[in-house]
Amino acid sequence: TTTAPAIHRGLAGVVVDTTEISTVVQETNSLTYRGYPVQDLAARRSFEEVAHLLWYGELPDAAQLHDFRARERALRPLDRTTLELLARLPETCHPMDVLRTAVSFFGAEDPTEDDGSPAANRAKSLTLLAKLPTVVAADQRRRRGLTPIPPDPSLGYAENFFHMCFGSVPDPDVVRCFEISLVLYAEHSFNASTFTARVVTSTLSDLYSAVTAAIGALKGPLHGGANEAVMHMLLEIEDPQRAETWLDEALASKRKIMGFGHRVYKNGDSRVPLMQAALDRLVARSADPEATRLATLLAALRHTMITRKGIHPNLDYPAGLAYHLMGFDTPTFTPIFVMSRITGWTAHITEQLTHNALIRPLAAYAGPARRAVPGPA
Ligand code: SDX
């Protein structure tokens, strides 16, 4: 008798290819982008520099950074047809649907869509890096009944996003916290949305199709949608005193607690300490008592999850509340994740094409045995 093949549900623990972009080391809870520890990059480099590192394999020198910034800023504006298209989407639709539609539209109107050469894909990657914040900001304002604020080419990537959302740039310390979150969210090896992008690319389909698919994957609450779900959880519990009983009930009903757990990190997500420190700074500088109450609730849930279940928070856990304190609407949280992860996704799309193999796994059959169709032949 043949032995049944081992099933690797969720591809857990399965190594399917090599990558030179980043590595997540479970044993040491570490993450490096092209060899640099992400904590050092987040503390000392801008998001633009990290995007350059992920795409080109090296941090930019002064001239390269100047050129990168100039090209990125020039690509930020949306043309009228795009703004009109997005304005026609239902206001009740999720902003991730708006992003998915925008990327699909960018592809539809790009004459180089089917040119998969490294140069053409680099250009599309920079276009998406530059335009996605403009889409996200316009959509948040639309949901608030406000007209879009055009991008300001005199502002850096992070400052410009605040400008387009709120018409002003906050204190540099707040912008720094936002920039730290962008660097931490940028890349994470073969996570579900990145692998989705690689599967689409492996058929030699185009970059916009791969990114549209990745946005679909990231939307799910088990993946990028968790940062939004954490905020809903905090607002549902409300009172820190209720944390333990709420958690006991949730765990008893086998609910997944959003912002906790990870497929690779089993003793804590390497990105959490830096994001938590940024959140602590935002709470300390906030005059709003709600900030302290939510931070206390966050800490109480974290303590109970670690002591009760031995399950640690992931990056989405501190990031959600941090975005709330920066003034972003909760449905904007996962779109911000997309604004950052577009760098990792497009780096992997390019890498997949350098040594492509069609991604097509097997299944162990568990259906009915072969049988004849009833009735006359
Ligand atoms: C991201 O892969 C990446 O790198 C993703 C990401 C990135 O940068 O791209 O890091 C971003 O997606 C972070 C994860 C955000 N998702 C959430 O916060 C949603 C809540 N988390 C869980 O759904 C879960 O932890 C996963 C999906 C993240 C990972 O789950 P696994 O590896 O499939 O493990 P599992 O679900 O089989 O859990 C193992 C055990 C189970 O208990 P038993 O059924 O064996 O008794 O741990 C329990 C689970 O019930 N468990 C949880 C839990 N996470 C795991 N129980 C309650 N709440 C949780 N959050």
XYZ file of C-alpha atoms and ligand atoms in Angstrom:
437
model
C 0.000 0.000 0.000
C 1.263 3.491 -0.751
C 1.748 5.701 2.332
C -0.556 8.736 2.400
C 1.455 11.899 1.555
C 1.979 14.350 4.453
C -0.458 17.273 4.194
C 0.968 20.719 4.980
C -2.252 22.633 5.671
C -1.709 26.395 5.370
C 1.763 25.532 3.994
C 2.861 25.807 7.646
C 6.605 25.247 7.923
C 6.984 24.563 4.181
C 9.981 26.241 2.486
C 8.950 26.818 -1.142
C 11.746 29.037 -2.512
C 14.773 31.163 -1.676
C 14.622 34.931 -1.203
C 17.311 37.598 -0.785
C 14.923 40.313 0.411
C 14.374 39.604 4.109
C 14.530 36.893 6.706
C 12.322 36.284 9.744
C 14.195 34.232 12.326
C 11.811 32.559 14.781
C 14.559 31.382 17.146
C 15.919 34.891 17.711
C 12.649 36.737 16.986
C 14.570 38.850 14.506
C 13.813 40.382 11.124
C 16.353 41.831 8.683
C 15.758 43.592 5.332
C 18.639 42.803 2.937
C 20.703 41.983 6.043
C 19.950 45.125 8.071
C 18.028 44.652 11.371
C 14.610 46.264 10.928
C 14.836 47.959 14.324
C 17.950 49.897 13.208
C 16.365 50.823 9.881
C 13.150 52.028 11.551
C 15.034 54.102 14.111
C 17.556 55.682 11.739
C 16.271 55.708 8.147
C 13.307 57.178 6.238
C 10.650 55.022 4.591
C 11.886 56.217 1.170
C 15.390 54.902 1.962
C 13.981 51.543 3.071
C 11.874 51.303 -0.114
C 15.070 51.856 -2.132
C 16.854 49.186 -0.054
C 14.098 46.607 -0.630
C 13.967 47.282 -4.378
C 17.648 47.742 -5.201
C 19.318 45.756 -2.410
C 21.249 48.744 -1.050
C 20.469 51.903 0.933
C 20.602 54.944 -1.402
C 23.497 57.385 -1.281
C 22.659 61.108 -1.142
C 22.373 61.506 -4.923
C 20.283 58.338 -5.320
C 17.962 59.442 -2.487
C 17.537 62.894 -4.015
C 16.623 61.349 -7.374
C 14.313 58.753 -5.750
C 12.466 61.441 -3.787
C 12.069 63.702 -6.827
C 10.634 60.867 -8.929
C 8.298 59.702 -6.153
C 6.917 63.196 -5.496
C 6.257 63.831 -9.185
C 4.125 60.656 -9.413
C 1.793 61.388 -6.443
C -1.089 63.229 -8.184
C -4.169 61.297 -9.404
C -5.635 62.208 -12.783
C -9.252 63.351 -13.024
C -10.526 60.043 -14.433
C -9.122 58.181 -11.414
C -10.634 60.661 -8.945
C -14.006 60.437 -10.751
C -13.864 56.621 -10.759
C -13.134 56.455 -7.021
C -15.838 59.036 -6.282
C -18.372 56.709 -7.956
C -17.696 53.800 -5.574
C -20.295 53.395 -2.787
C -19.243 55.403 0.283
C -20.083 52.355 2.386
C -17.553 50.090 0.639
C -14.407 49.182 2.561
C -11.357 51.334 1.734
C -9.493 48.124 0.822
C -12.022 47.709 -2.015
C -11.244 51.274 -3.111
C -7.502 50.458 -3.137
C -8.109 47.190 -5.028
C -10.151 49.100 -7.618
C -7.611 51.908 -7.936
C -4.714 49.500 -8.565
C -6.790 47.592 -11.074
C -7.630 50.864 -12.850
C -3.971 51.988 -12.867
C -3.173 48.705 -14.630
C -6.005 49.067 -17.109
C -4.769 52.514 -18.180
C -1.036 51.686 -18.171
C 0.197 50.904 -21.718
C 3.213 49.093 -20.223
C 0.998 46.822 -18.077
C 2.167 43.649 -19.802
C 5.827 44.641 -19.950
C 7.323 42.501 -17.167
C 10.892 43.752 -17.637
C 12.726 44.844 -14.448
C 12.805 48.481 -15.619
C 9.070 48.545 -16.437
C 8.179 46.845 -13.136
C 10.385 49.245 -11.179
C 8.510 52.155 -12.772
C 5.116 50.626 -11.902
C 6.311 49.939 -8.336
C 7.306 53.578 -7.850
C 4.023 54.744 -9.369
C 2.055 52.649 -6.871
C 4.260 53.721 -3.946
C 3.595 57.362 -4.879
C -0.107 57.158 -5.737
C -1.537 54.819 -3.075
C -1.285 57.426 -0.274
C -3.171 59.900 -2.484
C -5.937 57.306 -2.963
C -6.088 56.424 0.763
C -6.181 60.071 1.880
C -8.826 61.020 -0.704
C -10.978 58.082 0.382
C -10.764 58.925 4.093
C -11.827 62.503 3.295
C -14.632 61.234 1.026
C -16.026 59.149 3.897
C -15.908 62.320 6.002
C -17.787 64.294 3.342
C -14.670 66.297 2.446
C -13.026 66.976 -0.925
C -9.512 65.620 -1.604
C -6.413 67.680 -0.746
C -3.816 67.397 -3.549
C -0.323 66.083 -2.683
C 2.358 68.633 -1.779
C 5.674 67.911 -3.579
C 7.581 69.996 -1.036
C 6.770 67.447 1.687
C 8.350 64.061 2.390
C 6.336 60.868 1.966
C 5.123 60.654 5.594
C 4.442 64.403 6.060
C 2.588 64.553 2.749
C 0.199 61.789 3.837
C -0.833 63.765 6.922
C -1.171 66.881 4.744
C -3.488 65.078 2.283
C -5.574 63.575 5.104
C -5.906 66.521 7.451
C -4.593 69.615 5.644
C -1.763 69.960 8.137
C 1.433 68.178 9.255
C 1.590 67.232 12.966
C 4.521 67.497 15.373
C 7.710 65.823 14.008
C 7.489 63.260 16.831
C 4.096 62.082 15.531
C 5.409 61.928 11.957
C 8.392 59.898 13.242
C 6.039 57.374 14.884
C 4.155 57.041 11.583
C 7.408 56.598 9.667
C 8.518 53.858 12.123
C 5.254 51.979 11.451
C 5.803 52.233 7.677
C 9.316 50.769 7.929
C 8.127 47.965 10.226
C 5.192 47.073 7.932
C 7.202 47.195 4.674
C 8.326 43.586 4.249
C 7.922 40.195 5.939
C 9.118 37.374 3.651
C 6.478 34.863 2.401
C 3.435 36.102 4.342
C 0.032 35.320 2.806
C -0.325 38.508 0.716
C 3.277 38.460 -0.516
C 3.001 34.798 -1.453
C -0.262 35.610 -3.249
C 1.613 38.197 -5.310
C 4.275 35.599 -6.108
C 1.701 32.994 -7.171
C 0.099 35.457 -9.618
C 3.527 36.546 -10.891
C 4.611 32.912 -11.357
C 2.100 32.578 -14.234
C 3.800 35.622 -15.866
C 0.710 37.744 -15.259
C 1.281 41.492 -14.705
C 2.351 43.420 -11.607
C -1.006 45.222 -11.194
C -2.846 41.866 -11.171
C -0.407 40.537 -8.568
C -0.821 43.611 -6.343
C -4.622 43.576 -6.704
C -4.582 39.934 -5.546
C -2.240 40.772 -2.654
C -4.588 43.556 -1.491
C -7.387 40.990 -1.452
C -5.305 38.674 0.719
C -4.144 41.412 3.106
C -7.743 42.574 3.731
C -8.569 39.466 5.758
C -8.665 39.872 9.578
C -6.258 36.946 10.037
C -3.679 39.033 8.139
C -3.526 42.795 7.565
C -7.131 43.424 8.579
C -6.094 42.644 12.167
C -4.904 46.201 12.934
C -8.421 47.498 12.240
C -9.960 44.582 14.172
C -7.789 45.400 17.235
C -9.286 48.900 17.335
C -12.850 47.534 17.091
C -12.013 45.144 19.975
C -10.687 47.984 22.179
C -13.785 50.112 21.516
C -16.046 47.098 22.186
C -14.450 46.350 25.588
C -14.192 50.043 26.532
C -13.363 49.638 30.248
C -9.926 48.209 31.260
C -11.635 46.627 34.269
C -13.629 44.452 31.885
C -10.559 43.167 30.034
C -10.190 39.858 31.857
C -13.852 38.841 31.777
C -14.166 39.882 28.124
C -11.108 37.832 27.254
C -12.295 34.779 29.215
C -15.618 34.847 27.334
C -13.906 35.366 23.973
C -11.412 32.553 24.547
C -14.160 30.266 25.876
C -16.083 30.802 22.621
C -12.900 29.961 20.655
C -12.644 33.510 19.216
C -9.314 34.564 17.738
C -8.095 37.611 19.644
C -7.041 40.120 17.005
C -3.460 41.374 17.164
C -2.183 38.243 18.870
C -0.312 35.225 17.586
C 1.795 34.657 14.496
C 2.529 31.783 12.140
C 6.311 32.264 12.377
C 7.068 34.176 15.569
C 6.017 31.921 18.420
C 7.703 33.916 21.221
C 6.807 37.425 20.174
C 6.948 39.519 17.011
C 10.336 41.254 16.643
C 8.661 44.441 15.431
C 6.430 44.942 18.482
C 8.900 46.539 20.946
C 9.724 49.467 18.621
C 6.068 50.001 17.650
C 5.014 49.789 21.295
C 7.646 52.426 22.217
C 6.284 54.689 19.475
C 2.750 54.142 20.806
C 3.906 54.941 24.349
C 5.310 58.273 23.067
C 2.002 59.089 21.378
C 0.086 58.296 24.586
C 2.492 60.366 26.713
C 2.063 63.425 24.501
C -1.742 63.093 24.194
C -3.889 65.342 26.372
C -6.933 63.117 25.745
C -7.799 60.849 28.740
C -9.182 58.313 26.229
C -5.608 57.702 25.039
C -4.462 56.609 28.485
C -7.560 54.483 29.020
C -7.143 52.645 25.699
C -3.404 52.160 26.336
C -4.192 50.716 29.774
C -6.751 48.372 28.208
C -4.243 47.335 25.544
C -1.657 46.520 28.238
C -4.209 44.576 30.315
C -5.271 42.403 27.370
C -1.645 41.811 26.404
C -0.739 40.739 29.952
C -3.706 38.374 30.186
C -3.081 36.811 26.751
C 0.574 36.169 27.552
C -0.017 34.810 31.060
C -3.271 32.954 30.238
C -2.527 31.590 26.748
C 1.213 32.178 26.247
C 0.303 34.007 23.020
C 2.194 37.214 22.224
C 1.039 40.335 20.358
C 2.020 40.888 16.713
C 2.745 44.213 14.998
C -0.934 44.891 14.327
C -1.587 45.064 18.074
C 0.220 48.355 18.937
C -0.094 49.721 15.384
C -3.892 49.949 15.455
C -4.078 52.165 18.542
C -1.108 54.223 17.323
C -2.986 55.048 14.088
C -6.082 55.936 16.122
C -4.026 58.394 18.199
C -2.542 59.883 15.011
C -6.140 60.750 14.017
C -6.720 58.174 11.263
C -10.177 56.572 10.917
C -10.169 52.844 11.774
C -11.005 51.694 8.193
C -7.865 53.562 7.051
C -5.542 51.356 9.141
C -5.207 48.406 6.718
C -4.881 50.712 3.693
C -1.871 52.246 5.501
C -0.467 48.723 5.771
C -0.872 48.480 1.952
C 0.913 51.833 1.449
C 3.910 50.319 3.233
C 3.765 46.688 2.077
C 3.588 47.695 -1.606
C 7.392 47.941 -1.310
C 7.803 44.343 -0.106
C 5.204 42.988 -2.529
C 6.839 44.596 -5.566
C 10.327 43.554 -4.459
C 9.078 39.935 -4.344
C 7.307 40.263 -7.713
C 10.597 41.322 -9.304
C 12.505 38.560 -7.481
C 9.981 35.894 -8.545
C 10.642 36.816 -12.188
C 14.421 36.518 -11.811
C 14.140 32.739 -11.207
C 10.551 31.944 -11.968
C 8.820 28.571 -11.544
C 5.052 28.259 -11.912
C 3.660 27.827 -8.363
C 1.344 24.824 -8.515
C 1.195 22.499 -5.456
C -0.567 19.139 -5.230
C -3.662 17.962 -3.353
C -4.353 14.574 -1.747
C -7.680 13.390 -3.181
C -10.401 12.692 -0.609
C -13.493 12.629 -2.853
C -15.679 9.791 -4.265
C -13.968 6.860 -5.968
C -14.238 6.640 -9.769
C -17.878 5.762 -10.772
C -20.020 5.445 -13.916
C -22.561 8.084 -14.963
C -26.044 6.512 -14.407
C -28.538 5.991 -17.244
C -28.171 4.849 -20.863
C -24.728 5.258 -22.431
C 0.009 39.651 10.102
O 2.729 36.006 8.159
C 3.060 37.195 8.417
O 4.232 37.546 8.481
C 1.910 38.177 8.620
C 2.313 39.551 9.107
C 3.095 40.312 8.054
O 3.890 41.188 8.423
O 2.846 40.056 6.838
O 3.107 39.432 10.267
C 1.092 40.431 9.415
O -0.863 39.165 9.440
C 0.103 39.409 11.587
C -1.052 38.496 12.119
C -2.327 39.342 12.251
N -3.480 38.440 12.539
C -4.093 38.489 13.750
O -3.707 39.171 14.705
C -5.331 37.592 13.832
C -5.278 36.735 15.116
N -4.194 35.755 14.961
C -4.539 34.387 14.710
O -5.596 34.247 13.772
C -3.304 33.522 14.442
O -2.405 33.779 15.432
C -2.591 33.597 13.105
C -3.520 33.392 11.967
C -1.900 34.914 12.963
C -1.521 32.505 13.088
O -2.181 31.345 13.318
P -1.551 29.876 13.023
O -0.075 29.948 12.880
O -2.320 29.292 11.895
O -1.799 29.134 14.366
P -3.185 28.582 14.812
O -4.313 29.493 14.378
O -3.252 27.152 14.406
O -3.071 28.731 16.401
C -2.332 27.795 17.155
C -3.073 27.717 18.487
C -4.571 27.438 18.284
O -5.014 26.797 19.470
P -5.602 25.288 19.336
O -6.713 25.397 18.294
O -4.405 24.465 18.837
O -6.054 24.965 20.719
O -3.017 29.001 19.138
C -4.339 29.536 19.207
C -5.226 28.773 18.219
O -6.561 28.760 18.693
N -4.263 30.937 18.767
C -5.084 31.894 19.197
C -4.648 33.050 18.543
N -3.612 32.761 17.740
C -3.383 31.445 17.873
N -6.111 31.864 20.061
C -6.731 33.045 20.270
N -6.373 34.220 19.671
C -5.349 34.242 18.807
N -5.001 35.395 18.243
